[in-house]
Coordinates of C-alpha atoms in Angstrom, one line a residue:
Chain A
M1 CA -18.9 112.9 79.4
D2 CA -22.0 110.8 79.3
S3 CA -23.2 110.1 82.8
S4 CA -22.9 106.3 82.6
S5 CA -19.2 106.5 81.8
L6 CA -18.6 108.8 84.8
R7 CA -20.6 106.5 87.1
L8 CA -18.4 103.6 86.1
K9 CA -15.2 105.6 86.5
T10 CA -16.1 107.1 89.9
G11 CA -17.7 103.8 90.8
L12 CA -14.4 102.0 91.0
A13 CA -13.0 104.9 93.2
E14 CA -16.0 104.4 95.5
M15 CA -14.9 100.8 95.9
L16 CA -11.5 101.9 97.1
K17 CA -12.8 104.1 99.9
G18 CA -11.5 103.5 103.4
G19 CA -8.5 101.7 101.8
V20 CA -4.8 102.2 101.1
I21 CA -3.3 102.3 97.6
M22 CA 0.4 101.4 97.6
D23 CA 3.2 102.2 95.3
V24 CA 5.1 99.1 94.1
T25 CA 7.9 98.6 91.7
D26 CA 7.7 94.9 91.0
A27 CA 5.6 91.8 91.4
D28 CA 7.1 90.8 94.8
Q29 CA 6.2 94.2 96.3
A30 CA 2.7 94.0 94.7
R31 CA 2.2 90.6 96.4
I32 CA 3.3 92.0 99.8
A33 CA 0.9 95.0 99.3
E34 CA -2.0 92.7 98.4
Q35 CA -1.3 90.4 101.4
A36 CA -1.2 93.4 103.7
G37 CA -4.7 94.4 102.6
A38 CA -4.0 97.1 100.0
V39 CA -7.1 98.0 97.9
A40 CA -5.0 98.7 94.8
V41 CA -1.4 99.0 93.8
M42 CA 0.3 101.8 91.8
A43 CA 2.8 100.3 89.4
L44 CA 5.9 102.5 88.9
E45 CA 9.5 102.2 88.0
R46 CA 11.0 104.1 90.9
V47 CA 9.2 105.3 94.1
P48 CA 9.2 109.1 94.4
S49 CA 12.0 109.2 97.0
D50 CA 14.3 107.5 94.5
I51 CA 13.2 109.7 91.7
R52 CA 14.1 112.7 94.0
K53 CA 17.5 111.2 94.8
E54 CA 18.5 109.9 91.3
G55 CA 17.0 112.7 89.1
G56 CA 16.8 112.2 85.4
V57 CA 13.5 112.1 83.4
A58 CA 10.8 110.1 85.1
R59 CA 8.5 108.4 82.6
M60 CA 5.7 105.9 82.4
A61 CA 6.9 102.6 83.9
N62 CA 8.3 99.7 81.9
I63 CA 5.3 97.8 80.3
R64 CA 6.7 94.4 81.1
K65 CA 6.9 95.4 84.8
I66 CA 3.3 96.6 84.8
R67 CA 2.1 93.5 83.1
E68 CA 3.9 91.3 85.6
I69 CA 2.3 93.2 88.5
M70 CA -1.2 92.9 86.8
A71 CA -0.7 89.1 86.4
T72 CA 0.4 88.8 90.1
V73 CA -2.4 90.5 92.0
S74 CA -6.2 90.3 91.9
I75 CA -6.7 93.9 93.2
P76 CA -6.9 96.9 90.8
V77 CA -3.6 98.0 89.3
M78 CA -3.0 101.7 88.6
A79 CA -0.1 103.2 86.6
K80 CA 1.2 106.8 86.2
C81 CA 1.6 108.8 83.0
R82 CA 3.3 112.1 82.7
I83 CA 1.2 115.3 82.9
G84 CA -0.1 116.0 79.4
H85 CA 1.4 112.8 77.9
F86 CA -1.8 111.5 76.3
V87 CA 0.1 108.8 74.3
E88 CA 1.5 107.2 77.5
A89 CA -2.1 107.2 78.7
Q90 CA -3.3 105.6 75.4
I91 CA -0.7 102.9 75.8
L92 CA -1.7 102.3 79.5
E93 CA -5.4 102.1 78.5
A94 CA -4.5 99.5 75.7
L95 CA -2.5 97.5 78.4
G96 CA -5.7 97.4 80.5
V97 CA -4.6 99.1 83.7
D98 CA -7.6 99.9 86.0
Y99 CA -6.8 103.5 86.7
I100 CA -4.3 106.1 85.3
D101 CA -2.6 108.6 87.6
E102 CA -1.7 111.7 85.6
S103 CA 1.1 112.5 88.0
E104 CA 3.4 115.3 89.0
V105 CA 5.8 112.7 90.3
L106 CA 6.8 112.0 86.7
T107 CA 8.5 114.7 84.6
P108 CA 5.7 116.7 82.8
A109 CA 5.4 116.3 79.1
D110 CA 3.3 119.4 78.4
E111 CA 3.8 122.8 80.0
V112 CA 0.3 124.0 79.1
H113 CA -2.2 121.2 78.8
H114 CA -3.2 118.2 80.9
V115 CA -4.6 115.1 79.2
D116 CA -8.2 115.3 77.9
K117 CA -9.4 112.5 80.2
H118 CA -12.9 112.5 78.7
A119 CA -11.4 110.9 75.6
F120 CA -10.6 107.7 77.6
T121 CA -12.7 104.7 78.9
V122 CA -10.2 104.0 81.7
P123 CA -10.6 106.4 84.7
F124 CA -8.0 108.9 85.8
V125 CA -6.9 110.2 89.2
C126 CA -5.2 113.6 89.3
G127 CA -3.4 115.6 92.0
A128 CA -4.6 118.9 93.3
R129 CA -3.4 121.5 95.9
N130 CA -6.6 123.5 96.1
L131 CA -10.2 123.5 95.0
G132 CA -9.6 125.4 91.8
E133 CA -7.0 122.8 90.6
A134 CA -9.3 119.9 91.7
L135 CA -12.2 121.3 89.7
R136 CA -10.0 122.0 86.6
R137 CA -8.9 118.4 86.6
I138 CA -12.5 117.2 87.1
G139 CA -13.5 119.5 84.2
E140 CA -11.0 117.6 82.1
G141 CA -12.5 114.3 83.1
A142 CA -10.7 113.1 86.2
A143 CA -12.8 110.6 88.2
M144 CA -10.8 110.9 91.4
I145 CA -8.9 113.7 93.1
R146 CA -6.0 113.2 95.5
T147 CA -3.9 115.8 97.3
K148 CA -0.5 116.3 95.8
G149 CA 1.3 116.6 99.1
E150 CA 5.1 116.5 98.5
A151 CA 5.8 113.1 97.2
G152 CA 8.9 111.2 98.3
T153 CA 9.6 113.2 101.4
G154 CA 7.7 111.3 104.1
D155 CA 6.7 114.7 105.4
V156 CA 2.9 115.0 105.6
V157 CA 2.7 118.8 106.0
H158 CA 1.8 119.5 102.4
A159 CA -0.9 116.8 102.1
V160 CA -2.4 118.3 105.2
R161 CA -2.3 121.9 103.7
H162 CA -3.8 120.7 100.5
M163 CA -6.6 118.7 102.2
R164 CA -7.4 121.6 104.5
D165 CA -7.4 124.1 101.6
I166 CA -9.8 122.0 99.5
V167 CA -12.2 121.3 102.4
R168 CA -12.2 125.0 103.5
E169 CA -12.8 126.3 100.0
M170 CA -15.7 123.9 99.6
K171 CA -17.2 125.0 102.9
L172 CA -16.9 128.6 101.8
L173 CA -18.7 128.0 98.6
T174 CA -21.7 126.5 100.5
V175 CA -22.4 129.9 102.2
L176 CA -22.0 132.1 99.1
G177 CA -25.1 133.4 97.3
E178 CA -25.8 132.1 93.8
D179 CA -24.9 135.6 92.4
E180 CA -21.5 135.4 94.1
L181 CA -20.5 132.1 92.5
Y182 CA -19.7 133.6 89.1
T183 CA -16.8 135.7 90.5
R184 CA -15.7 132.9 92.8
A185 CA -15.5 130.6 89.7
K186 CA -13.3 133.2 88.0
E187 CA -11.1 133.5 91.1
L188 CA -10.8 129.7 91.4
A189 CA -10.2 129.5 87.6
A190 CA -12.6 126.6 87.6
P191 CA -15.6 125.6 85.4
F192 CA -18.7 127.5 86.7
E193 CA -21.0 124.5 86.6
L194 CA -18.6 122.5 88.8
V195 CA -18.3 125.4 91.3
R196 CA -22.1 125.6 91.5
L197 CA -22.3 121.8 92.0
V198 CA -19.9 122.0 94.9
A199 CA -21.7 125.0 96.4
R200 CA -24.9 122.9 96.4
E201 CA -23.5 119.6 97.6
G202 CA -20.7 120.7 99.8
R203 CA -18.4 118.0 98.4
L204 CA -16.5 117.2 95.2
P205 CA -18.5 115.3 92.6
V206 CA -15.8 112.6 92.6
P207 CA -14.0 110.8 95.5
N208 CA -11.4 112.9 97.3
F209 CA -8.3 110.9 98.4
S210 CA -5.0 112.0 99.9
A211 CA -1.4 111.4 98.7
G212 CA 2.1 112.8 99.2
G213 CA 4.3 112.3 102.2
I214 CA 2.1 109.8 104.2
A215 CA 4.6 107.6 106.0
T216 CA 2.9 106.3 109.2
P217 CA -0.5 105.0 110.4
A218 CA -0.9 108.2 112.3
D219 CA -0.4 110.2 109.0
A220 CA -3.0 108.2 107.3
A221 CA -5.5 108.7 110.1
L222 CA -4.7 112.4 110.2
V223 CA -5.5 113.1 106.5
M224 CA -8.6 110.9 106.8
Q225 CA -9.9 112.8 109.8
L226 CA -9.3 116.0 107.8
G227 CA -11.6 114.6 105.0
A228 CA -9.7 112.2 102.8
E229 CA -11.8 109.1 101.8
A230 CA -8.7 106.9 101.2
V231 CA -4.9 107.2 101.1
F232 CA -2.1 106.6 98.7
V233 CA 1.2 105.6 100.2
G234 CA 4.3 105.9 98.0
S235 CA 7.8 105.7 99.4
G236 CA 6.4 105.3 103.0
I237 CA 6.1 101.5 102.8
F238 CA 8.9 100.0 100.8
K239 CA 11.5 102.6 102.1
S240 CA 10.7 101.7 105.7
E241 CA 12.3 99.0 108.0
D242 CA 9.6 96.4 107.7
P243 CA 7.4 97.0 104.7
A244 CA 4.9 94.2 105.3
A245 CA 4.2 95.2 108.9
R246 CA 4.0 98.9 108.0
A247 CA 1.6 98.2 105.2
R248 CA -0.7 96.2 107.5
A249 CA -0.6 98.9 110.1
I250 CA -1.5 101.7 107.6
V251 CA -4.3 99.5 106.2
R252 CA -5.8 99.1 109.7
A253 CA -5.3 102.8 110.5
A254 CA -7.2 103.9 107.4
T255 CA -10.2 101.8 108.5
H256 CA -10.1 102.8 112.2
F257 CA -9.0 106.4 111.6
R258 CA -11.3 107.8 114.3
D259 CA -10.4 105.2 116.9
P260 CA -7.3 106.2 119.0
K261 CA -7.4 102.8 120.8
V262 CA -7.0 100.9 117.6
L263 CA -4.4 103.4 116.3
L264 CA -2.4 102.9 119.5
E265 CA -2.5 99.1 119.0
V266 CA -1.5 99.5 115.4
C267 CA 1.5 101.8 116.3
E268 CA 2.7 99.6 119.1
E269 CA 4.7 97.0 117.1
L270 CA 6.1 99.1 114.3
G271 CA 9.7 99.4 113.2
E272 CA 11.4 102.6 111.9
P273 CA 9.6 104.6 109.3
M274 CA 11.3 106.0 106.2
R275 CA 13.9 108.6 107.3
G276 CA 12.3 111.3 105.1
I277 CA 13.1 114.9 104.1
N278 CA 11.8 118.0 105.8
A279 CA 9.7 119.4 103.0
A280 CA 10.3 123.0 104.2
A281 CA 14.0 122.5 103.5
L282 CA 13.3 121.8 99.8
R283 CA 14.2 124.5 97.3
P284 CA 11.2 125.7 95.1
E285 CA 12.7 123.9 92.1
E286 CA 12.9 120.7 94.0
Q287 CA 9.1 120.7 94.7
L288 CA 7.1 118.2 92.7
Q289 CA 3.7 119.7 93.7
T290 CA 4.2 122.8 91.6
R291 CA 4.1 120.7 88.4
G292 CA 0.7 121.1 86.7
W293 CA -1.6 124.0 87.3
Chain B
M1 CA -35.3 99.2 112.2
R2 CA -31.6 99.1 113.1
V3 CA -29.5 98.4 110.0
G4 CA -25.8 98.2 109.9
I5 CA -23.4 98.6 107.0
L6 CA -20.0 96.8 107.1
A7 CA -17.5 99.7 106.8
V8 CA -14.1 98.2 107.2
Q9 CA -13.5 99.3 103.5
G10 CA -15.5 99.9 100.3
D11 CA -18.5 101.9 99.1
F12 CA -20.3 101.8 102.5
A13 CA -21.0 105.6 102.1
A14 CA -22.9 105.0 98.9
H15 CA -25.2 102.5 100.7
A16 CA -25.6 104.9 103.6
R17 CA -26.8 107.6 101.2
V18 CA -29.4 105.2 99.7
L19 CA -30.7 104.2 103.1
Q20 CA -30.8 107.9 104.1
R21 CA -33.0 108.6 101.1
L22 CA -35.3 105.8 102.3
G23 CA -35.5 107.3 105.8
V24 CA -33.1 104.8 107.5
Q25 CA -30.1 106.0 109.5
A26 CA -27.6 103.2 109.3
R27 CA -24.8 102.3 111.7
L28 CA -21.3 101.8 110.3
V29 CA -19.8 98.5 111.5
R30 CA -16.0 98.4 111.9
Q31 CA -15.6 96.3 115.0
A32 CA -17.3 93.2 116.5
D33 CA -19.2 95.4 119.2
D34 CA -20.7 97.5 116.4
L35 CA -23.0 94.5 115.6
D36 CA -24.7 94.6 119.0
G37 CA -28.4 95.3 118.7
L38 CA -28.5 95.4 114.9
E39 CA -31.4 93.7 113.1
A40 CA -30.0 93.6 109.5
I41 CA -26.8 94.3 107.7
I42 CA -25.4 95.4 104.3
L43 CA -22.1 94.1 103.1
P44 CA -20.9 96.7 100.5
G45 CA -18.8 96.5 97.4
G46 CA -15.0 97.1 97.7
E47 CA -12.0 94.8 97.6
S48 CA -12.8 91.5 99.2
T49 CA -9.1 90.7 99.8
A50 CA -8.7 93.9 101.9
M51 CA -11.9 93.3 103.7
L52 CA -10.8 89.8 104.8
K53 CA -7.6 91.2 106.3
L54 CA -9.7 93.8 108.2
L55 CA -12.2 91.3 109.5
A56 CA -9.6 89.2 111.2
P57 CA -8.6 91.2 114.2
G58 CA -10.9 91.3 117.3
G59 CA -13.1 88.4 116.2
L60 CA -15.2 90.4 113.8
M61 CA -15.1 87.6 111.2
E62 CA -16.7 85.1 113.6
R63 CA -19.2 87.6 114.9
L64 CA -20.2 88.5 111.4
R65 CA -20.5 84.9 110.3
A66 CA -22.9 84.3 113.2
F67 CA -24.9 87.4 112.4
V68 CA -25.3 86.7 108.6
S69 CA -26.3 83.2 109.4
E70 CA -29.5 84.3 111.1
R71 CA -30.3 87.9 110.1
P72 CA -31.4 89.7 106.9
V73 CA -28.4 90.6 104.6
L74 CA -28.0 92.6 101.5
A75 CA -24.6 91.9 99.9
T76 CA -23.2 93.6 96.8
C77 CA -20.2 92.6 94.7
A78 CA -17.3 92.1 97.2
G79 CA -20.0 91.7 99.9
A80 CA -21.4 88.7 97.9
I81 CA -17.9 87.3 97.5
L82 CA -17.5 87.4 101.3
L83 CA -20.8 85.4 101.7
A84 CA -20.1 82.7 99.0
R85 CA -19.6 79.1 99.9
R86 CA -16.6 79.0 97.6
V87 CA -14.5 81.7 96.0
L88 CA -12.4 81.4 92.8
G89 CA -10.0 83.7 90.9
P90 CA -8.0 83.1 93.1
E91 CA -9.4 80.9 95.9
Q92 CA -9.8 82.7 99.2
P93 CA -11.6 82.3 102.6
S94 CA -15.2 83.4 103.0
L95 CA -18.1 83.4 105.4
G96 CA -19.5 80.5 103.5
V97 CA -23.2 81.0 104.1
L98 CA -24.5 81.5 100.5
N99 CA -24.7 78.4 98.5
M100 CA -22.9 79.4 95.3
T101 CA -19.4 79.9 93.9
A102 CA -18.3 83.5 93.3
V103 CA -15.6 84.0 90.6
R104 CA -13.8 87.2 91.2
N105 CA -13.2 89.7 88.3
A106 CA -14.8 87.2 86.0
Y107 CA -15.8 89.8 83.3
G108 CA -12.3 91.3 83.1
R109 CA -10.7 94.5 84.3
Q110 CA -12.1 98.1 84.9
I111 CA -12.1 98.7 81.1
D112 CA -14.7 95.9 80.8
S113 CA -17.0 97.4 83.5
C114 CA -20.4 98.3 82.2
I115 CA -24.0 99.2 82.9
R116 CA -26.6 96.8 81.5
L117 CA -30.2 95.9 82.0
A118 CA -31.1 92.7 83.8
R119 CA -34.3 90.8 83.4
V120 CA -36.3 90.2 86.6
R121 CA -37.8 86.7 86.9
P122 CA -41.6 86.9 86.7
E123 CA -42.1 85.8 90.3
F124 CA -40.2 88.9 91.5
A125 CA -41.5 91.4 88.9
A126 CA -44.3 92.6 91.2
V127 CA -41.7 94.1 93.6
L128 CA -38.8 94.9 91.3
G129 CA -40.4 95.6 88.0
A130 CA -39.5 93.8 84.7
E131 CA -36.0 95.1 84.4
L132 CA -33.2 96.3 86.7
E133 CA -30.4 98.6 85.8
T134 CA -27.1 97.0 86.9
V135 CA -23.8 98.8 87.4
L136 CA -21.1 96.1 87.1
I137 CA -17.6 97.1 88.2
R138 CA -14.9 94.5 88.0
A139 CA -17.8 92.2 88.9
P140 CA -17.8 88.6 90.1
R141 CA -19.7 85.9 88.3
F142 CA -22.1 83.7 90.4
Q143 CA -22.1 80.0 89.4
D144 CA -22.8 76.5 90.8
L145 CA -25.9 77.7 92.6
G146 CA -26.9 75.2 95.2
A147 CA -30.0 74.2 97.1
G148 CA -32.1 77.0 98.4
V149 CA -30.7 79.7 96.0
E150 CA -33.3 81.5 93.7
I151 CA -32.3 83.6 90.7
V152 CA -34.1 87.0 91.0
A153 CA -32.6 88.7 88.0
E154 CA -30.4 87.6 85.2
A155 CA -28.8 88.7 81.9
D156 CA -27.9 87.1 78.6
A157 CA -24.4 85.6 78.4
E158 CA -22.4 83.6 75.9
N159 CA -23.7 80.3 77.2
G160 CA -27.3 81.1 78.0
C161 CA -28.1 83.2 81.0
E162 CA -26.2 84.2 84.1
P163 CA -27.6 85.4 87.4
L164 CA -26.9 88.9 88.7
L165 CA -29.2 88.9 91.7
L166 CA -29.8 86.0 94.0
R167 CA -31.9 85.2 97.0
Q168 CA -31.4 82.5 99.6
G169 CA -33.8 82.9 102.5
R170 CA -33.0 86.2 104.2
I171 CA -30.0 86.9 102.0
L172 CA -30.0 89.0 98.9
A173 CA -26.8 89.0 96.9
A174 CA -26.0 91.1 93.8
S175 CA -22.9 90.9 91.6
F176 CA -23.7 94.6 90.6
H177 CA -24.0 97.8 92.6
P178 CA -27.6 98.8 93.3
E179 CA -26.2 101.5 95.6
L180 CA -24.7 103.2 92.5
G181 CA -27.9 102.9 90.5
Q182 CA -30.5 105.5 90.0
E183 CA -33.3 103.4 91.4
D184 CA -33.6 102.3 95.0
K185 CA -35.7 99.2 94.3
V186 CA -33.3 96.6 95.6
H187 CA -32.7 98.5 98.9
R188 CA -36.5 99.1 99.3
W189 CA -37.1 95.4 98.8
F190 CA -34.3 94.5 101.3
L191 CA -35.8 96.8 104.0
A192 CA -39.3 95.4 103.4
Q193 CA -38.0 91.8 103.7
A194 CA -36.0 92.7 106.8
Q195 CA -39.1 94.3 108.3
T196 CA -41.1 91.1 107.7
A197 CA -38.3 88.9 109.2
L198 CA -38.2 91.2 112.3
Q199 CA -42.0 90.9 112.8
S200 CA -41.9 87.1 112.5
R201 CA -39.1 86.7 115.1

């Protein structure tokens, strides 16, 4: 990818840092999200917890719905395509969405290949559980990485595991000798040049966000203290008792993530969070994070 | 010099990296108290709607308005929108200290974001050179420039020229992102101007 294109793609992700990106299914929700201080919205047909409940094939959202959301808010609008479904991505690019999430929350369209994201002008975000997966996605052209977590559960444990794994593996690389990086790249199944870059810089070459199971202001601050630069909240907002108040609270928590006094203030007046599912109780085939590789 | 970067949301880390390259350790500003003792401030890019929400609690908005009314400021993209006298696309509140109208997302969506060269006006070429690389991301357009506002750099547009970098006294405002550029010229100039302002106080 030529460097100017990558700078524009990661540049928009830079603008979202310290912010909250919220899943919305219609224009009314998008307006609530924007008024609460969301930095962007993710337009989709069903939030992950409903996809989990209702089953069926989850695809790119209805175009009229996305268009309606784009016309309603002035903040960036993202939309999801299925893993490997480059035609859904082409359609979303033609529609003019600001970011595409090649997402494990939708039913994968390709069992082997992810989308070649270099072929697009619109930037992509992709999920990752560990450093190898993150670097494979960046190698394919992703301009933002987010943890996968376990979407639609309201259980933050997997987002925490993924963020800890990515950060630990990056730290490890920085103490390896140049001659040890070749084998490490093989073990990570990641492009050598990217492994070397992370070893030198100690961080990913693209912004590193967190997603999957974040349901409370404390969850948001937790993943940010662990190294996330912004958070995605899916079912956590519009499946809770008072979405507008919860959205505002999570927005403030993402800014003041290291300030327990503000976090306390933020938690004080909140209603009930989404009920959630204990992610450890999921059968392996019910996990969304194992989609993609 | 004690420089702050507004860090309620946005690309404050990118600004901090530039300042670090130039030997300045910046303080991140998230609450009103964080402004205490600062001599200059950077308002970064980001989402201005989100920033406005985050400025409201704890009186940060009012403290910031007082600060930018008398101290050196570098504002980029959303930061410049916060400073504008008037904001369109849609209308929203602002600090109102920079005498122009900012039209949000005036060039379109992310797909229309681009990197282009801006011409520096001759009177500023000695410090900035003849051209500036400008990274424009969902950029605002500056229009209806009022008294006291100078155009520092501009680019060709459909109806003549449009300004990309403005100066009004101690304020520098860019519709682009010098913090994502490969040159540190704008930041260097900002620090030099802030130093001068400090010495003349």
